[in-house]
Coordinates of C-alpha atoms and ligand atoms in Angstrom, one line a residue:
M9 CA 83.8 -110.7 -92.5
E10 CA 82.3 -108.8 -89.5
P11 CA 80.7 -105.4 -89.8
K12 CA 83.0 -102.3 -89.3
R13 CA 80.2 -100.5 -87.2
E14 CA 78.2 -102.6 -85.0
N15 CA 76.3 -99.5 -83.8
L16 CA 75.0 -98.4 -87.0
S17 CA 74.0 -101.9 -88.5
R18 CA 70.3 -100.8 -88.0
K19 CA 70.4 -97.7 -90.0
S20 CA 67.9 -97.2 -92.7
L21 CA 67.7 -94.9 -95.8
I22 CA 64.3 -93.8 -96.1
S23 CA 64.5 -90.2 -97.0
I24 CA 68.0 -88.3 -98.2
Q25 CA 67.7 -86.5 -95.3
D26 CA 68.4 -89.4 -93.1
F27 CA 71.9 -89.0 -94.3
S28 CA 74.1 -86.1 -93.2
K29 CA 76.2 -84.2 -95.7
D30 CA 79.3 -86.4 -94.2
E31 CA 77.4 -89.4 -94.9
I32 CA 76.6 -88.6 -98.3
I33 CA 80.2 -87.5 -99.1
H34 CA 81.3 -91.0 -97.5
V35 CA 78.9 -93.1 -99.6
L36 CA 79.9 -91.3 -102.8
E37 CA 83.5 -92.1 -102.0
V38 CA 82.7 -96.0 -101.3
A39 CA 80.8 -95.9 -104.5
R40 CA 84.0 -94.7 -106.4
D41 CA 85.7 -97.6 -105.0
F42 CA 83.3 -100.1 -106.1
E43 CA 83.3 -98.4 -109.8
R44 CA 87.1 -99.2 -109.7
D45 CA 86.7 -102.7 -108.5
R46 CA 83.3 -104.3 -108.8
S47 CA 83.7 -107.4 -107.1
Q48 CA 84.3 -107.0 -103.4
K49 CA 82.8 -109.9 -101.4
L50 CA 81.9 -108.0 -98.3
L51 CA 78.7 -109.7 -97.6
E52 CA 79.0 -113.3 -98.1
G53 CA 76.4 -115.2 -96.0
K54 CA 74.0 -112.3 -95.9
V55 CA 70.5 -112.4 -97.7
I56 CA 68.5 -109.2 -98.8
G57 CA 65.0 -109.0 -99.6
S58 CA 63.8 -107.1 -102.6
L59 CA 60.2 -106.3 -102.4
F60 CA 59.0 -104.4 -105.4
F61 CA 55.2 -103.3 -104.9
E62 CA 55.5 -101.3 -108.2
P63 CA 57.2 -101.7 -111.7
S64 CA 61.0 -100.9 -112.0
T65 CA 63.8 -101.8 -114.3
R66 CA 67.0 -99.9 -113.0
T67 CA 66.1 -99.5 -109.5
R68 CA 65.4 -103.3 -108.9
L69 CA 68.0 -104.6 -111.3
S70 CA 70.9 -102.7 -110.1
F71 CA 70.2 -103.2 -106.6
E72 CA 69.9 -106.8 -107.0
T73 CA 73.1 -107.0 -109.2
A74 CA 75.0 -104.9 -106.1
V75 CA 73.6 -107.7 -103.9
N76 CA 75.2 -110.5 -105.9
R77 CA 78.4 -108.4 -106.6
L78 CA 78.9 -108.3 -102.9
G79 CA 78.7 -111.8 -102.4
A80 CA 75.2 -111.7 -100.6
R81 CA 71.9 -113.5 -102.0
V82 CA 68.5 -112.1 -102.8
I83 CA 65.1 -113.3 -102.1
D84 CA 62.5 -110.9 -104.0
F85 CA 59.2 -110.5 -105.6
S86 CA 58.6 -107.8 -108.4
D87 CA 54.7 -108.6 -108.3
A88 CA 53.0 -108.4 -105.1
M89 CA 50.1 -110.0 -106.5
N90 CA 52.0 -113.4 -106.5
T91 CA 52.2 -113.1 -102.8
S92 CA 49.9 -113.0 -99.8
V93 CA 49.3 -109.6 -100.2
S94 CA 47.0 -110.8 -103.0
K95 CA 45.0 -112.4 -100.1
G96 CA 44.7 -109.3 -98.0
E97 CA 48.1 -109.5 -95.8
T98 CA 49.0 -106.1 -94.6
L99 CA 52.3 -104.2 -95.3
K100 CA 53.2 -104.4 -91.6
D101 CA 52.7 -108.3 -91.4
T102 CA 54.5 -108.7 -94.7
I103 CA 57.5 -106.7 -93.5
K104 CA 57.7 -108.3 -89.9
M105 CA 57.8 -111.7 -91.9
V106 CA 60.4 -110.8 -94.2
S107 CA 62.5 -109.0 -91.7
N108 CA 62.7 -112.5 -90.1
Y109 CA 64.3 -114.1 -93.1
V110 CA 66.7 -111.3 -94.3
D111 CA 69.6 -108.9 -93.1
M112 CA 68.2 -106.0 -95.1
I113 CA 65.1 -105.0 -97.2
I114 CA 64.9 -103.0 -100.1
M115 CA 61.6 -101.8 -101.0
R116 CA 59.5 -99.8 -103.4
H117 CA 55.9 -99.0 -103.0
P118 CA 53.2 -96.6 -104.3
L119 CA 52.1 -95.2 -101.0
E120 CA 54.0 -92.2 -99.5
G121 CA 55.4 -92.9 -96.4
S122 CA 55.4 -96.9 -96.7
S123 CA 59.0 -97.1 -96.5
R124 CA 59.3 -95.0 -93.2
Y125 CA 56.5 -97.1 -91.8
A126 CA 58.2 -100.4 -92.9
S127 CA 61.4 -99.2 -91.2
E128 CA 59.4 -98.8 -87.9
V129 CA 58.2 -102.4 -88.1
A130 CA 61.3 -104.2 -89.5
S131 CA 64.0 -105.8 -87.4
V132 CA 66.6 -105.2 -90.1
P133 CA 67.7 -101.9 -92.2
V134 CA 65.3 -100.8 -94.8
A135 CA 66.5 -99.1 -98.1
N136 CA 63.8 -97.0 -99.8
A137 CA 63.5 -97.8 -103.4
G138 CA 60.9 -95.2 -103.9
D139 CA 57.6 -94.4 -102.3
G140 CA 55.1 -92.6 -104.2
A141 CA 55.6 -89.3 -105.1
N142 CA 57.8 -88.8 -102.1
Q143 CA 61.3 -89.8 -101.9
H144 CA 63.9 -91.9 -104.1
P145 CA 67.1 -91.6 -102.1
S146 CA 69.2 -94.1 -103.8
Q147 CA 68.5 -92.5 -107.0
T148 CA 69.6 -89.3 -105.5
L149 CA 72.8 -90.8 -104.5
L150 CA 73.5 -91.9 -107.8
D151 CA 72.6 -88.4 -109.3
L152 CA 75.0 -86.9 -107.0
Y153 CA 77.6 -89.4 -107.8
T154 CA 77.1 -88.6 -111.5
I155 CA 77.1 -84.9 -111.0
M156 CA 80.2 -85.2 -109.2
Q157 CA 81.8 -87.3 -112.1
T158 CA 80.6 -84.9 -114.8
Q159 CA 81.3 -81.5 -113.1
G160 CA 84.2 -82.5 -110.7
R161 CA 82.4 -80.7 -108.0
L162 CA 79.2 -80.6 -106.2
E163 CA 79.4 -77.0 -104.8
N164 CA 77.9 -73.9 -106.9
L165 CA 76.2 -75.8 -109.6
T166 CA 73.2 -74.6 -111.4
V167 CA 70.8 -77.4 -111.9
N168 CA 67.7 -77.1 -114.1
M169 CA 64.9 -79.7 -113.4
V170 CA 62.4 -80.1 -116.0
G171 CA 59.0 -81.8 -116.4
D172 CA 57.0 -83.2 -113.7
L173 CA 58.2 -81.6 -110.7
K174 CA 54.9 -82.1 -108.6
Y175 CA 54.8 -86.1 -108.6
G176 CA 58.7 -86.4 -109.4
R177 CA 60.0 -88.2 -106.3
T178 CA 63.8 -88.1 -107.8
T179 CA 63.4 -84.4 -107.9
H180 CA 62.3 -83.8 -104.6
S181 CA 65.1 -85.9 -103.2
L182 CA 67.9 -84.5 -105.4
L183 CA 66.7 -80.9 -104.3
Q184 CA 67.1 -81.6 -100.6
A185 CA 70.5 -83.4 -101.0
L186 CA 72.0 -80.5 -103.1
S187 CA 71.0 -78.0 -100.6
H188 CA 74.3 -79.1 -98.7
F189 CA 76.2 -77.5 -101.8
N190 CA 75.1 -74.1 -102.2
P191 CA 73.2 -74.9 -105.5
T192 CA 70.9 -72.6 -107.8
F193 CA 68.0 -74.2 -109.1
I194 CA 65.7 -73.5 -112.1
F195 CA 62.3 -75.3 -112.2
T196 CA 60.9 -76.0 -115.6
A197 CA 57.7 -77.4 -115.5
P198 CA 54.0 -76.7 -116.8
E199 CA 51.7 -74.8 -114.3
E200 CA 50.0 -78.1 -113.3
L201 CA 53.3 -79.8 -112.5
R202 CA 55.1 -77.1 -110.5
M203 CA 57.5 -77.8 -107.8
P204 CA 55.3 -78.1 -104.6
E205 CA 55.3 -75.3 -102.2
E206 CA 56.9 -77.3 -99.4
Y207 CA 60.1 -77.9 -101.1
K208 CA 60.1 -74.0 -102.0
T209 CA 59.8 -73.0 -98.6
F210 CA 62.5 -75.6 -97.7
L211 CA 64.8 -73.9 -100.1
D212 CA 63.7 -70.2 -98.8
E213 CA 64.4 -71.2 -95.3
K214 CA 68.1 -72.2 -96.4
G215 CA 68.4 -69.1 -98.6
I216 CA 69.0 -71.1 -101.8
A217 CA 67.9 -69.3 -105.1
Y218 CA 65.5 -70.7 -107.5
K219 CA 63.7 -69.5 -110.7
E220 CA 60.6 -70.8 -112.2
T221 CA 59.8 -71.2 -115.7
T222 CA 57.2 -73.1 -118.2
S223 CA 59.6 -72.6 -121.0
L224 CA 62.5 -75.4 -121.7
E225 CA 64.3 -72.9 -124.1
E226 CA 64.5 -69.9 -121.5
Y227 CA 67.1 -71.0 -119.2
M228 CA 68.5 -74.3 -121.2
N229 CA 71.9 -72.4 -121.8
D230 CA 72.3 -71.2 -118.2
C231 CA 72.9 -74.4 -116.4
D232 CA 75.6 -77.0 -115.5
I233 CA 73.0 -79.9 -115.1
L234 CA 69.7 -80.3 -117.1
Y235 CA 67.8 -82.9 -115.0
M236 CA 65.0 -84.0 -117.4
T237 CA 62.0 -86.1 -116.0
R238 CA 59.1 -88.0 -117.4
V239 CA 55.5 -87.0 -116.9
Q240 CA 54.4 -89.8 -114.9
Q241 CA 51.0 -91.2 -116.3
E242 CA 50.8 -93.5 -113.1
R243 CA 50.6 -90.5 -110.7
F244 CA 47.7 -88.8 -112.3
T245 CA 43.9 -89.4 -111.4
D246 CA 42.5 -87.4 -114.0
P247 CA 43.4 -89.1 -117.5
M248 CA 42.6 -85.6 -119.1
E249 CA 45.1 -83.6 -117.1
Y250 CA 47.7 -86.4 -118.2
E251 CA 46.9 -85.8 -121.9
R252 CA 47.1 -82.1 -121.6
V253 CA 50.7 -82.1 -120.2
K254 CA 52.1 -85.3 -121.4
D255 CA 54.1 -84.0 -124.5
V256 CA 55.2 -80.7 -122.9
Y257 CA 58.7 -80.9 -123.5
K258 CA 60.8 -82.5 -126.2
L259 CA 64.4 -82.1 -126.1
T260 CA 66.3 -82.4 -129.5
A261 CA 69.9 -82.3 -130.6
P262 CA 69.5 -78.9 -132.5
M263 CA 68.3 -77.2 -129.2
L264 CA 71.6 -77.7 -127.7
S265 CA 73.6 -75.6 -129.8
S266 CA 74.4 -72.8 -127.2
V267 CA 74.3 -74.7 -124.0
R268 CA 77.4 -74.6 -121.8
P269 CA 80.3 -77.0 -122.9
N270 CA 80.3 -78.5 -119.5
M271 CA 76.6 -79.1 -119.4
K272 CA 75.2 -82.7 -118.9
I273 CA 71.9 -84.2 -119.4
L274 CA 70.7 -86.5 -116.8
H275 CA 67.3 -88.4 -116.7
P276 CA 66.4 -91.0 -114.1
L277 CA 64.6 -92.9 -116.7
P278 CA 62.6 -94.5 -118.3
R279 CA 62.1 -91.8 -120.8
V280 CA 58.9 -91.6 -122.9
G281 CA 59.7 -88.8 -125.3
E282 CA 60.9 -86.0 -123.3
I283 CA 64.4 -86.6 -125.0
E284 CA 64.7 -87.6 -128.4
Q285 CA 67.1 -90.4 -129.6
D286 CA 69.2 -87.8 -131.6
V287 CA 70.3 -86.3 -128.1
D288 CA 71.9 -89.8 -127.2
E289 CA 74.6 -89.0 -129.9
T290 CA 75.6 -85.7 -128.4
P291 CA 78.4 -85.1 -125.7
Y292 CA 75.9 -83.7 -123.5
A293 CA 73.9 -86.9 -122.9
Y294 CA 74.9 -88.8 -119.9
Y295 CA 71.6 -90.6 -118.7
F296 CA 72.8 -94.2 -119.5
K297 CA 76.2 -93.7 -117.8
Q298 CA 74.3 -92.3 -114.9
A299 CA 72.0 -95.6 -114.7
E300 CA 75.3 -97.6 -114.6
N301 CA 76.6 -95.4 -111.7
G302 CA 73.4 -96.8 -109.8
L303 CA 75.2 -100.2 -109.5
Y304 CA 78.1 -98.6 -107.9
V305 CA 76.3 -96.4 -105.7
R306 CA 73.8 -99.2 -104.5
M307 CA 76.6 -101.2 -103.8
A308 CA 78.0 -98.5 -101.4
I309 CA 74.6 -97.9 -99.8
I310 CA 74.0 -101.5 -99.1
S311 CA 77.6 -101.9 -97.3
Y312 CA 77.1 -98.7 -95.4
L313 CA 73.5 -99.7 -94.1
L314 CA 74.9 -103.0 -92.8
G315 CA 78.1 -101.5 -91.3
Y316 CA 80.8 -102.8 -93.7
R317 CA 82.1 -99.5 -95.1
Ligands
CP12 N1 65.1 -94.5 -112.3 C1 64.2 -95.6 -111.9 O1 63.6 -95.5 -110.7 O2 64.0 -96.5 -112.6 P1 63.1 -97.7 -112.6 O3 61.6 -97.1 -112.3 O4 63.3 -98.5 -113.8 O5 63.7 -98.5 -111.4

């Protein structure tokens, strides 16, 4: 099958800001179509490179499942130490080589800016599967899809982001994407992990309202989406600082007695204690369906970047 849009066949997704509001809505609509019919073999004959320099369960497996369901094939590594990176090969050389083999690259890397750099040296589209504390745009698109699915709209919602807002790339990308839809934000974080100034400046410039608190209870009953995040041990250089903040929030089922009836709890996962298991049985828990949605949204991202949808 030929792509619909030859001129877009080199588009990459590095930051959620690479997509306009119309492109975001388009990808969400395509994802809904893939949720209705998961087996659309649009990409038969294509080969996709899946390069994970950092651990992943959901992002890697859902991207690779998406490739398979679209009829393409995957070449991959999930441990760069099994590649010539362990012999000192640079990221530039690795990407240039792999882009000679494949039609598209999916990459996760611990360094902020690495995906942008890869897209500049690659001869094929690159999808950023997370670069350090910077961006995780495919997660953002599946978050938006899930918000739309649970609330029936994206406009005028109150979103309470909780946990590691300093290093949390999912919150950074989601904040930027939701800025198209007139949101109100609540940022719930300990002092050490507050939302960075650059993102608050971004919101100030757009006239988007936000409140900050260190208390999970303070605004929990005033939001449509409670977006929980993990305190990420791997982002801390000081182990003592991690120990101080790692258990700062623990959401339990009894805490949900007065939340809005439409409220849903999202989490990019993995969780490590910030949501107790008793929450899973409440009507507010939606994080496992959110992870499932990653498959449909990543099918949509791949087919869009390759010009097929
Ligand atoms: N949400 C997410 O990025 O999960 P993984 O680290 O398992 O890919």
